Tab-separated table of C-alpha atoms and ligand atoms in Angstrom:
chain	number	residue	atom	x	y	z
S	1	MET	CA	95.721	93.808	115.542
S	2	ILE	CA	97.743	96.185	113.297
S	3	HIS	CA	96.007	99.031	111.552
S	4	PHE	CA	97.618	100.728	108.579
S	5	VAL	CA	96.104	104.201	108.594
S	6	GLY	CA	96.447	107.177	106.178
S	7	ALA	CA	97.194	110.244	108.251
S	8	GLY	CA	95.985	112.536	105.367
S	9	SER	CA	97.999	115.051	103.553
S	10	GLY	CA	98.869	117.513	106.515
S	11	GLY	CA	96.041	119.374	108.173
S	12	ALA	CA	95.360	117.284	111.450
S	13	ASP	CA	91.559	117.235	110.895
S	14	LEU	CA	92.083	115.734	107.352
S	15	ILE	CA	92.468	112.168	108.938
S	16	THR	CA	89.281	110.187	108.406
S	17	VAL	CA	86.814	109.562	111.352
S	18	ARG	CA	87.869	105.896	111.205
S	19	GLY	CA	91.494	106.733	111.536
S	20	ALA	CA	91.034	109.048	114.402
S	21	ARG	CA	89.077	106.360	116.180
S	22	LEU	CA	91.607	103.595	115.594
S	23	MET	CA	94.331	106.209	116.750
S	24	GLU	CA	92.240	106.788	120.121
S	25	GLU	CA	92.070	103.011	120.712
S	26	ALA	CA	95.800	102.155	119.871
S	27	ASP	CA	98.264	100.965	122.530
S	28	CYS	CA	100.983	101.872	120.195
S	29	VAL	CA	101.408	104.364	117.114
S	30	ILE	CA	104.291	103.916	114.764
S	31	TYR	CA	104.267	107.036	112.662
S	32	ALA	CA	106.267	108.157	109.549
S	33	GLY	CA	107.696	111.162	111.410
S	34	SER	CA	109.434	112.716	108.293
S	35	LEU	CA	106.043	113.790	106.718
S	36	VAL	CA	103.144	113.077	109.186
S	37	ASN	CA	102.025	116.367	110.890
S	38	PRO	CA	102.826	115.857	114.666
S	39	ASP	CA	99.377	117.551	115.345
S	40	VAL	CA	97.787	114.304	114.051
S	41	LEU	CA	99.326	112.394	117.179
S	42	GLN	CA	96.811	114.271	119.343
S	43	TYR	CA	94.328	111.629	118.522
S	44	ALA	CA	96.297	109.091	120.430
S	45	GLY	CA	95.453	108.301	124.043
S	46	PRO	CA	97.667	109.403	126.877
S	47	ALA	CA	99.026	106.084	127.592
S	48	CYS	CA	99.743	105.271	123.798
S	49	ALA	CA	103.495	104.483	123.074
S	50	LEU	CA	104.721	106.573	120.066
S	51	TYR	CA	107.509	105.661	117.753
S	52	ASP	CA	108.833	107.647	114.882
S	53	SER	CA	109.685	105.282	112.080
S	54	ALA	CA	111.931	107.717	110.441
S	55	GLY	CA	114.993	106.240	112.183
S	56	MET	CA	113.810	102.740	112.090
S	57	THR	CA	114.359	99.873	109.553
S	58	LEU	CA	111.746	97.685	108.201
S	59	GLU	CA	112.950	94.949	110.394
S	60	GLU	CA	112.511	97.151	113.525
S	61	VAL	CA	109.084	98.292	112.600
S	62	ILE	CA	107.932	94.766	112.085
S	63	ALA	CA	109.641	93.645	115.296
S	64	ARG	CA	107.846	96.374	117.123
S	65	MET	CA	104.568	95.213	115.695
S	66	ALA	CA	105.158	91.618	116.409
S	67	GLU	CA	105.947	92.360	120.030
S	68	ASN	CA	102.748	94.369	120.496
S	69	GLU	CA	100.883	91.423	119.064
S	70	ARG	CA	102.346	88.989	121.513
S	71	ALA	CA	101.526	91.417	124.303
S	72	GLY	CA	97.764	91.640	123.020
S	73	LYS	CA	98.265	95.346	122.036
S	74	THR	CA	96.855	97.350	119.274
S	75	THR	CA	99.223	99.128	116.666
S	76	VAL	CA	98.453	101.910	114.407
S	77	ARG	CA	100.958	102.274	111.580
S	78	LEU	CA	100.388	105.892	110.396
S	79	HIS	CA	101.515	106.716	107.034
S	80	THR	CA	101.364	110.203	105.455
S	81	GLY	CA	98.469	110.860	102.854
S	82	ASP	CA	97.201	107.605	101.537
S	83	PRO	CA	99.231	104.694	102.337
S	84	SER	CA	98.955	103.063	98.810
S	85	LEU	CA	101.029	105.772	97.295
S	86	TYR	CA	104.888	105.633	97.832
S	87	GLY	CA	104.101	104.320	101.408
S	88	ALA	CA	106.103	101.227	101.398
S	89	ILE	CA	103.363	99.174	103.027
S	90	ARG	CA	103.494	96.042	100.617
S	91	GLU	CA	106.624	94.974	102.192
S	92	GLN	CA	105.333	95.318	105.770
S	93	MET	CA	101.957	93.493	104.864
S	94	ASP	CA	103.922	90.768	103.265
S	95	ARG	CA	106.245	90.177	106.347
S	96	LEU	CA	102.928	90.331	108.526
S	97	ASP	CA	101.542	87.676	106.338
S	98	ALA	CA	104.576	85.631	106.686
S	99	LEU	CA	104.245	85.807	110.487
S	100	SER	CA	100.484	85.284	110.363
S	101	LEU	CA	99.785	88.699	111.990
S	102	PRO	CA	96.354	90.344	111.192
S	103	TYR	CA	96.130	93.675	109.812
S	104	ASP	CA	93.817	96.077	107.834
S	105	VAL	CA	94.125	99.346	105.903
S	106	THR	CA	92.340	102.681	106.407
S	107	PRO	CA	92.760	105.071	103.432
S	108	GLY	CA	93.650	108.713	103.789
S	109	VAL	CA	93.523	111.951	101.703
S	110	SER	CA	96.570	111.814	99.533
S	111	SER	CA	98.568	115.013	99.005
S	112	PHE	CA	97.699	115.002	95.352
S	113	CYS	CA	93.979	115.506	96.456
S	114	GLY	CA	95.291	118.119	99.077
S	115	ALA	CA	97.239	119.887	96.257
S	116	ALA	CA	94.133	120.176	94.054
S	117	ALA	CA	92.256	121.714	96.797
S	118	ALA	CA	95.107	124.060	97.432
S	119	LEU	CA	94.939	125.154	93.890
S	120	ARG	CA	91.230	125.277	93.744
S	121	ALA	CA	91.495	123.318	90.561
S	122	GLU	CA	89.832	120.216	88.799
S	123	TYR	CA	92.356	117.726	87.388
S	124	THR	CA	89.922	116.234	84.833
S	125	LEU	CA	88.403	119.029	82.824
S	126	PRO	CA	86.253	118.272	79.775
S	127	ASP	CA	88.149	118.840	76.426
S	128	VAL	CA	91.426	119.374	78.534
S	129	SER	CA	92.349	116.210	80.222
S	130	GLN	CA	90.323	113.175	81.397
S	131	SER	CA	93.322	111.373	83.035
S	132	VAL	CA	95.814	112.076	85.870
S	133	ILE	CA	99.252	110.501	85.612
S	134	ILE	CA	100.836	110.101	89.147
S	135	THR	CA	104.482	109.374	88.884
S	136	ARG	CA	108.023	110.557	89.963
S	137	MET	CA	111.356	111.432	88.272
S	138	ALA	CA	113.748	108.722	88.611
S	139	GLY	CA	116.277	109.457	91.308
S	140	ARG	CA	118.000	107.094	93.867
S	141	THR	CA	114.785	105.064	93.461
S	142	PRO	CA	114.690	103.915	89.788
S	143	VAL	CA	111.462	104.124	87.666
S	144	PRO	CA	110.770	101.269	85.286
S	145	GLU	CA	111.989	102.112	81.721
S	146	GLY	CA	108.481	101.955	80.351
S	147	GLU	CA	107.301	104.792	82.716
S	148	ALA	CA	110.295	107.001	81.913
S	149	LEU	CA	109.023	110.711	82.535
S	150	ARG	CA	109.422	111.591	78.794
S	151	LYS	CA	107.134	108.760	77.907
S	152	MET	CA	104.685	109.626	80.583
S	153	ALA	CA	104.850	113.185	79.259
S	154	SER	CA	103.984	112.224	75.703
S	155	HIS	CA	100.153	112.135	76.599
S	156	GLY	CA	100.028	115.762	77.632
S	157	CYS	CA	97.359	114.949	80.280
S	158	THR	CA	97.222	116.257	83.795
S	159	MET	CA	100.282	115.070	85.575
S	160	VAL	CA	101.357	115.115	89.273
S	161	LEU	CA	104.836	114.437	90.330
S	162	PHE	CA	105.714	113.171	93.742
S	163	LEU	CA	109.247	112.992	95.193
S	164	SER	CA	110.822	115.113	92.364
S	165	THR	CA	111.225	118.615	93.886
S	166	GLY	CA	115.091	118.304	94.008
S	167	LEU	CA	115.374	117.192	90.515
S	168	LEU	CA	113.429	119.926	88.691
S	169	GLU	CA	116.121	120.760	85.927
S	170	ASN	CA	115.853	117.244	84.814
S	171	VAL	CA	112.024	117.255	85.190
S	172	GLU	CA	111.845	120.074	82.757
S	173	ARG	CA	114.038	118.408	80.150
S	174	GLU	CA	112.035	115.258	80.314
S	175	LEU	CA	108.644	116.855	80.200
S	176	LEU	CA	109.564	118.801	76.965
S	177	ALA	CA	111.237	115.794	75.504
S	178	GLY	CA	107.678	114.058	75.753
S	179	GLY	CA	106.725	116.440	72.861
S	180	ALA	CA	103.168	117.241	74.231
S	181	TYR	CA	103.956	120.072	76.853
S	182	THR	CA	105.597	123.341	75.739
S	183	PRO	CA	107.641	125.643	78.084
S	184	ASP	CA	104.446	127.687	78.305
S	185	THR	CA	102.340	124.709	79.629
S	186	PRO	CA	100.981	125.804	82.985
S	187	ALA	CA	102.493	124.012	86.018
S	188	ALA	CA	102.432	124.752	89.786
S	189	ILE	CA	104.419	123.777	92.743
S	190	VAL	CA	102.429	122.997	95.828
S	191	TYR	CA	104.549	122.892	99.115
S	192	LYS	CA	102.961	121.332	102.202
S	193	ALA	CA	99.436	121.097	100.738
S	194	THR	CA	96.809	121.409	103.511
S	195	TRP	CA	99.464	122.136	106.252
S	196	PRO	CA	99.099	125.500	108.047
S	197	ASP	CA	102.253	126.821	106.185
S	198	GLU	CA	100.989	125.505	102.781
S	199	LYS	CA	102.409	127.439	99.649
S	200	VAL	CA	101.336	127.525	95.993
S	201	PHE	CA	103.552	128.832	93.234
S	202	ARG	CA	101.863	128.911	89.835
S	203	CYS	CA	104.482	128.879	87.029
S	204	THR	CA	105.184	126.997	83.683
S	205	VAL	CA	106.796	123.774	82.573
S	206	GLY	CA	109.765	126.042	81.456
S	207	THR	CA	110.016	127.913	84.928
S	208	LEU	CA	109.543	125.010	87.295
S	209	ALA	CA	113.329	124.822	88.353
S	210	LYS	CA	113.694	128.454	88.746
S	211	THR	CA	110.452	128.966	90.661
S	212	ALA	CA	111.486	126.240	93.201
S	213	ARG	CA	114.872	127.884	93.343
S	214	ASP	CA	113.630	131.437	93.867
S	215	ASN	CA	111.369	130.328	96.622
S	216	HIS	CA	113.853	127.892	98.327
S	217	ILE	CA	111.555	124.726	97.902
S	218	THR	CA	113.472	121.553	97.946
S	219	LYS	CA	111.034	119.051	99.599
S	220	THR	CA	107.502	118.345	100.907
S	221	ALA	CA	106.186	119.521	97.399
S	222	LEU	CA	104.176	118.243	94.561
S	223	ILE	CA	104.662	119.326	90.990
S	224	THR	CA	101.388	119.674	88.789
S	225	ILE	CA	101.357	120.054	85.237
S	226	GLY	CA	98.788	120.638	82.319
S	227	GLY	CA	96.076	122.485	80.907
S	228	PHE	CA	93.873	122.103	83.861
S	229	LEU	CA	95.748	125.025	85.446
S	230	GLY	CA	94.617	127.144	82.401
S	231	THR	CA	91.592	128.988	81.573
S	232	ASP	CA	89.955	126.948	78.788
S	233	TYR	CA	87.642	123.946	79.123
S	234	ALA	CA	84.352	122.768	77.981
S	235	ARG	CA	81.478	122.740	80.323
S	236	SER	CA	80.429	119.275	81.520
S	237	LYS	CA	77.715	117.097	80.021
S	238	LEU	CA	76.412	115.957	83.361
S	239	TYR	CA	74.841	119.470	84.178
S	240	ASP	CA	74.143	120.465	80.582
S	241	PRO	CA	70.416	121.145	80.060
S	242	SER	CA	70.430	119.584	76.616
S	243	PHE	CA	71.831	116.231	77.882
S	244	THR	CA	69.742	113.373	79.091
S	245	HIS	CA	71.112	110.741	81.453
S	246	GLY	CA	69.683	108.207	83.912
S	247	PHE	CA	68.735	110.799	86.736
S	248	ARG	CA	67.659	113.652	84.524
S	249	GLU	CA	65.764	114.374	81.184
S	250	ALA	CA	67.069	117.161	78.829
S	251	THR	CA	65.128	120.223	79.333
S	252	VAL	CA	66.071	122.166	76.153
N	301	LIG	N1	101.512	108.665	100.704
N	301	LIG	C1	101.738	110.023	100.388
N	301	LIG	C2	102.977	110.166	99.585
N	301	LIG	C3	104.291	109.817	100.408
N	301	LIG	S1	105.658	110.033	99.347
N	301	LIG	C4	100.368	110.655	99.877
N	301	LIG	O1	99.542	110.014	99.535
N	301	LIG	O2	100.582	111.900	99.698
N	301	LIG	C5	106.241	111.675	99.929
N	301	LIG	C6	106.163	112.644	98.892
N	301	LIG	O3	104.883	113.111	98.656
N	301	LIG	C7	106.871	114.040	99.349
N	301	LIG	O4	108.138	113.925	98.576
N	301	LIG	C8	105.996	115.039	98.478
N	301	LIG	O5	106.397	114.947	96.961
N	301	LIG	C9	104.622	114.504	98.641
N	301	LIG	N2	103.947	115.113	99.589
N	301	LIG	C10	103.500	114.601	100.746
N	301	LIG	N3	102.668	115.286	101.467
N	301	LIG	C11	102.650	116.563	100.803
N	301	LIG	C12	102.043	117.743	101.039
N	301	LIG	N4	101.312	117.876	102.278
N	301	LIG	N5	102.227	118.682	100.206
N	301	LIG	C13	102.844	118.447	98.920
N	301	LIG	N6	103.533	117.126	98.753
N	301	LIG	C14	103.407	116.293	99.720
């Protein structure tokens, strides 16, 4: 059996209980070494074979999994954060399907959740934003034209940019071209959210590139944008004394 497991965003104790148990039981762990905290590997048993996929091709990863299956061994494929976001798991699953090899997926704490925790923020504030756009700036990996950053930025909602820290001049330009954010719209760069060396830099849309430059942040960071980082919002209906819902009658 092959288990795709989300390692969580950094902190080794942020893997799920299920993910840690699968690690303990695994004969082989293939981990995405460029981003998975090596401390997460402590959950693997002493006899477990460890492979860093950073230096492997898709074909080599699949060949390792297939060989493990032939030998009756259990494999954990450990991805950073949650495997469903920029994890390149679909191409692995399709090849495993073609080989009739069994697998399942265990979710993880994505770094965008880790970043909110680091910021002590709520992405969905009443009267500010009720949507979160998760996207990236087009770089060596293209983004479909309909999802160009300036189009996504036209909504003015909460936005979280993955894989874009090296492109912040372009990010600033595209965010402003959307017309809904201004140079003063609050933004933050969260470096290594939930890792021991996590860093948070609060800034604005107009100072994203400078903030990253001044603090030497070039990778392993998320860019968050929007009024959720500001001070104004409306209180929730859910806990409002004058609001009745399925679990509570209004008291005023
Ligand atoms: N599946 C992962 C994302 C993998 S893509 C997840 O759910 O988080 C890799 C990108 O994610 C990095 O370039 C960076 O933009 C972001 N990232 C991953 N871990 C991070 C962390 N702990 N803090 C900030 N950004 C992180």
